[in-house]
Amino acid sequence: GYRRYFTQIVGFFVVEDHILHVTQGLVTRAYTDELWNMALSKIIAVLRAHSSYCTDPDLVLELKNLIVIFADTLQGYGFPVNRLFDLLFEIRDQYNETLLKKWAGVFRDIFEEDNYSPIPVVNEEEYKIVISKFPFQDPDLEKQSFPKKFPMSQSVPHIYIQVKEFIYASLKFSESLHRSSTEIDDMLRKSTNLLLTRTLSSCLLNLIRKPHIGLTELVQIIINTTHLEQACKYLEDFITNITNISQETVHTTRLYGLSTFKDARHAAEGEIYTKLNQKIDEFVQLADYDWTMSEPDGRASGYLMDLINFLRSIFQVFTHLPGKVAQTACMSACQHLSTSLMQMLLDSELKQISMGAVQQFNLDVIQCEYEVLLCCPDWSQTPGLKSSSCLGIPKCWN
């Protein structure tokens, strides 16, 4: 429909131009210019209205190509077409919006299909396939024998590839617009920033807040965002290679991926603290103290040992996290458990407590104190922390 629309208009004005040049007095340049300006206003109004309904980026791109051919053709006959190229800039923004919506679905599918486990490789060929998709460098991992694992999960190289595909798709619209390389570079960086700060950021936050995403998955998401953040410099190089515009250029726009992934990481950390406390609450609800018991059992309560075993396994997973995050998670968990135990002991519904119950409760607290260092095996060596008071947590129990 668009193609037929444009060819009919071109045909009309080519005929008018031909009449202008081969006849005398039949038409004038002022007449054709007036006719063109009137037609151009209507053409722009029609295109602006109809293109706004298009949600398919491929169709928008085809429309752009037709408008460029239409404008270049009539410009060759002396008709001014600057307003058409101004319209193309409006359509470009719409094109980017359709791309952003399309890639939001792409990112959601990638996150949905990820298993949130480190990528395993069993030989050199598989290793090279991964690093061909994602710029990863780790001399220690290179030295390890096969089989071995990359720290990130499958979604990381897939996300990286799709960001590059988005840049290519965005570049397609900028071609043939008669703009300088600097302007095209700026367009690409701005659209990529929108992809990172709006689309990918939103998908990451929605993923983090999903109820089925557990603590292990959240840990992997934090690791993933760290590697994606480090890859942003390679994306900037990628744009530079496409446009041949140096990043040192005065007005070059920087990518804002760093803030995007940091925000996602902070959100994941917050979810870890929340979910960890919720899990502790589930175990504490299983506590069934006999507050009138005459003698303690001589060992820690079953619910508490189950909780400690759970914390041990979780804190082992946390060793893959940055030190500060892991320490904060450990401290948060221990303080939350300490508060829960204290609330249990000071419950207004509790009317009397026997000495045997106090001793049993004391056994549980002692077990918690003892297990703190076992739950945090490496952090006791952290400079400034004494092994006998990891993070000062035993003070909570006192």
Coordinates of C-alpha atoms in Angstrom, one line a residue, residues 53-204:
Y53 CA -0.2 2.4 14.5
C54 CA 2.7 0.1 13.3
T55 CA 4.1 -2.1 16.0
D56 CA 6.3 -4.3 13.8
P57 CA 9.9 -2.9 13.6
D58 CA 10.5 -4.7 10.3
L59 CA 7.5 -3.0 8.7
V60 CA 8.6 0.4 10.1
L61 CA 12.1 -0.2 8.6
E62 CA 10.5 -1.0 5.2
L63 CA 8.5 2.2 5.5
K64 CA 11.6 4.2 6.2
N65 CA 13.4 2.7 3.2
L66 CA 10.5 3.7 1.0
I67 CA 10.4 7.2 2.3
V68 CA 14.2 7.6 1.7
I69 CA 13.8 6.3 -1.9
F70 CA 10.8 8.6 -2.4
A71 CA 12.6 11.6 -1.0
D72 CA 15.9 11.0 -2.9
T73 CA 13.9 10.6 -6.2
L74 CA 12.0 13.8 -5.9
Q75 CA 15.1 15.7 -4.6
G76 CA 16.7 14.7 -7.9
Y77 CA 13.9 16.6 -9.7
G78 CA 14.6 19.7 -7.6
F79 CA 11.8 19.3 -5.0
P80 CA 12.8 20.2 -1.4
V81 CA 12.5 17.2 0.9
N82 CA 14.1 18.3 4.2
R83 CA 10.7 18.0 6.0
L84 CA 10.5 14.3 5.0
F85 CA 13.9 13.6 6.6
D86 CA 12.7 15.5 9.7
L87 CA 9.7 13.1 9.7
L88 CA 12.1 10.2 9.5
F89 CA 13.6 11.3 12.8
E90 CA 10.2 11.1 14.4
I91 CA 9.6 7.7 12.9
R92 CA 13.1 6.6 14.1
D93 CA 12.0 7.2 17.7
Q94 CA 8.9 5.1 17.1
Y95 CA 11.1 2.4 15.5
N96 CA 13.3 2.3 18.6
E97 CA 10.2 2.0 20.7
T98 CA 9.0 -1.1 18.7
L99 CA 12.5 -2.5 19.0
L100 CA 12.5 -2.0 22.8
K101 CA 9.2 -3.9 23.1
K102 CA 10.5 -6.7 20.9
W103 CA 13.7 -7.1 22.9
A104 CA 11.8 -7.0 26.2
G105 CA 10.1 -10.2 25.0
V106 CA 13.5 -11.6 23.9
F107 CA 15.1 -10.9 27.3
R108 CA 12.1 -12.4 29.2
D109 CA 12.5 -15.6 27.1
I110 CA 16.2 -15.8 27.9
F111 CA 15.6 -15.4 31.6
E112 CA 12.8 -17.9 31.5
E113 CA 15.0 -20.6 29.8
D114 CA 18.1 -20.1 32.0
N115 CA 18.9 -22.7 34.7
Y116 CA 20.9 -20.2 36.8
S117 CA 23.8 -22.6 37.1
P118 CA 27.4 -21.9 36.0
I119 CA 28.1 -22.9 32.4
P120 CA 29.9 -26.3 32.3
V121 CA 32.4 -27.1 29.5
V122 CA 34.0 -30.5 29.0
N123 CA 36.6 -29.7 26.3
E124 CA 38.5 -26.9 24.6
E125 CA 35.9 -26.6 21.8
E126 CA 33.0 -25.9 24.2
Y127 CA 35.2 -23.4 26.0
K128 CA 36.0 -21.5 22.8
I129 CA 32.3 -21.5 21.8
V130 CA 31.4 -19.7 25.1
I131 CA 34.2 -17.1 24.9
S132 CA 33.4 -16.4 21.2
K133 CA 29.9 -15.3 22.4
F134 CA 30.9 -13.4 25.5
P135 CA 34.2 -11.5 26.3
F136 CA 35.3 -13.4 29.3
Q137 CA 38.9 -13.5 30.5
D138 CA 40.1 -15.4 33.6
P139 CA 43.7 -16.8 33.6
D140 CA 42.9 -19.0 36.5
L141 CA 40.0 -20.6 34.7
E142 CA 42.1 -21.1 31.6
K143 CA 44.7 -23.0 33.6
Q144 CA 42.1 -25.4 35.1
S145 CA 41.8 -28.8 33.5
F146 CA 38.5 -30.0 31.9
P147 CA 35.7 -30.3 32.8
K148 CA 35.3 -26.9 34.3
K149 CA 32.7 -24.2 34.7
F150 CA 32.3 -20.5 33.9
P151 CA 31.1 -18.5 36.8
M152 CA 28.1 -17.0 34.9
S153 CA 25.0 -18.9 33.6
Q154 CA 23.7 -19.3 30.0
S155 CA 21.7 -16.1 30.1
V156 CA 24.8 -13.9 30.2
P157 CA 26.3 -14.7 26.7
H158 CA 22.7 -14.7 25.3
I159 CA 21.9 -11.3 26.7
Y160 CA 25.2 -9.9 25.4
I161 CA 24.6 -11.3 21.9
Q162 CA 21.0 -9.8 21.9
V163 CA 22.3 -6.4 22.9
K164 CA 24.6 -6.5 19.9
E165 CA 21.7 -7.6 17.7
F166 CA 19.7 -4.6 19.0
I167 CA 22.5 -2.3 18.0
Y168 CA 22.6 -3.7 14.5
A169 CA 18.8 -3.4 14.2
S170 CA 19.0 0.2 15.4
L171 CA 21.8 1.0 13.0
K172 CA 19.6 -0.2 10.1
F173 CA 17.3 2.7 10.5
S174 CA 20.2 5.2 10.7
E175 CA 21.5 4.1 7.3
S176 CA 20.8 6.4 4.3
L177 CA 19.5 9.2 6.4
H178 CA 22.4 11.5 5.2
R179 CA 23.7 12.0 8.7
S180 CA 27.3 12.2 9.8
S181 CA 29.1 9.2 11.6
T182 CA 29.1 11.3 14.8
E183 CA 25.3 11.7 14.7
I184 CA 24.8 8.0 13.9
D185 CA 27.1 7.0 16.8
D186 CA 25.2 9.3 19.1
M187 CA 21.9 7.7 18.0
L188 CA 23.2 4.2 18.6
R189 CA 24.5 5.0 22.0
K190 CA 21.3 6.7 23.1
S191 CA 19.1 3.8 21.9
T192 CA 21.4 1.3 23.5
N193 CA 21.2 3.2 26.8
L194 CA 17.4 3.0 26.6
L195 CA 17.7 -0.7 26.1
L196 CA 19.9 -1.1 29.1
T197 CA 18.4 1.3 31.5
R198 CA 14.8 0.8 30.7
T199 CA 14.1 -2.6 29.0
L200 CA 16.8 -4.8 30.4
S201 CA 16.7 -3.2 33.8
S202 CA 12.9 -3.7 34.0
C203 CA 13.2 -7.4 32.9
L204 CA 15.9 -8.0 35.6

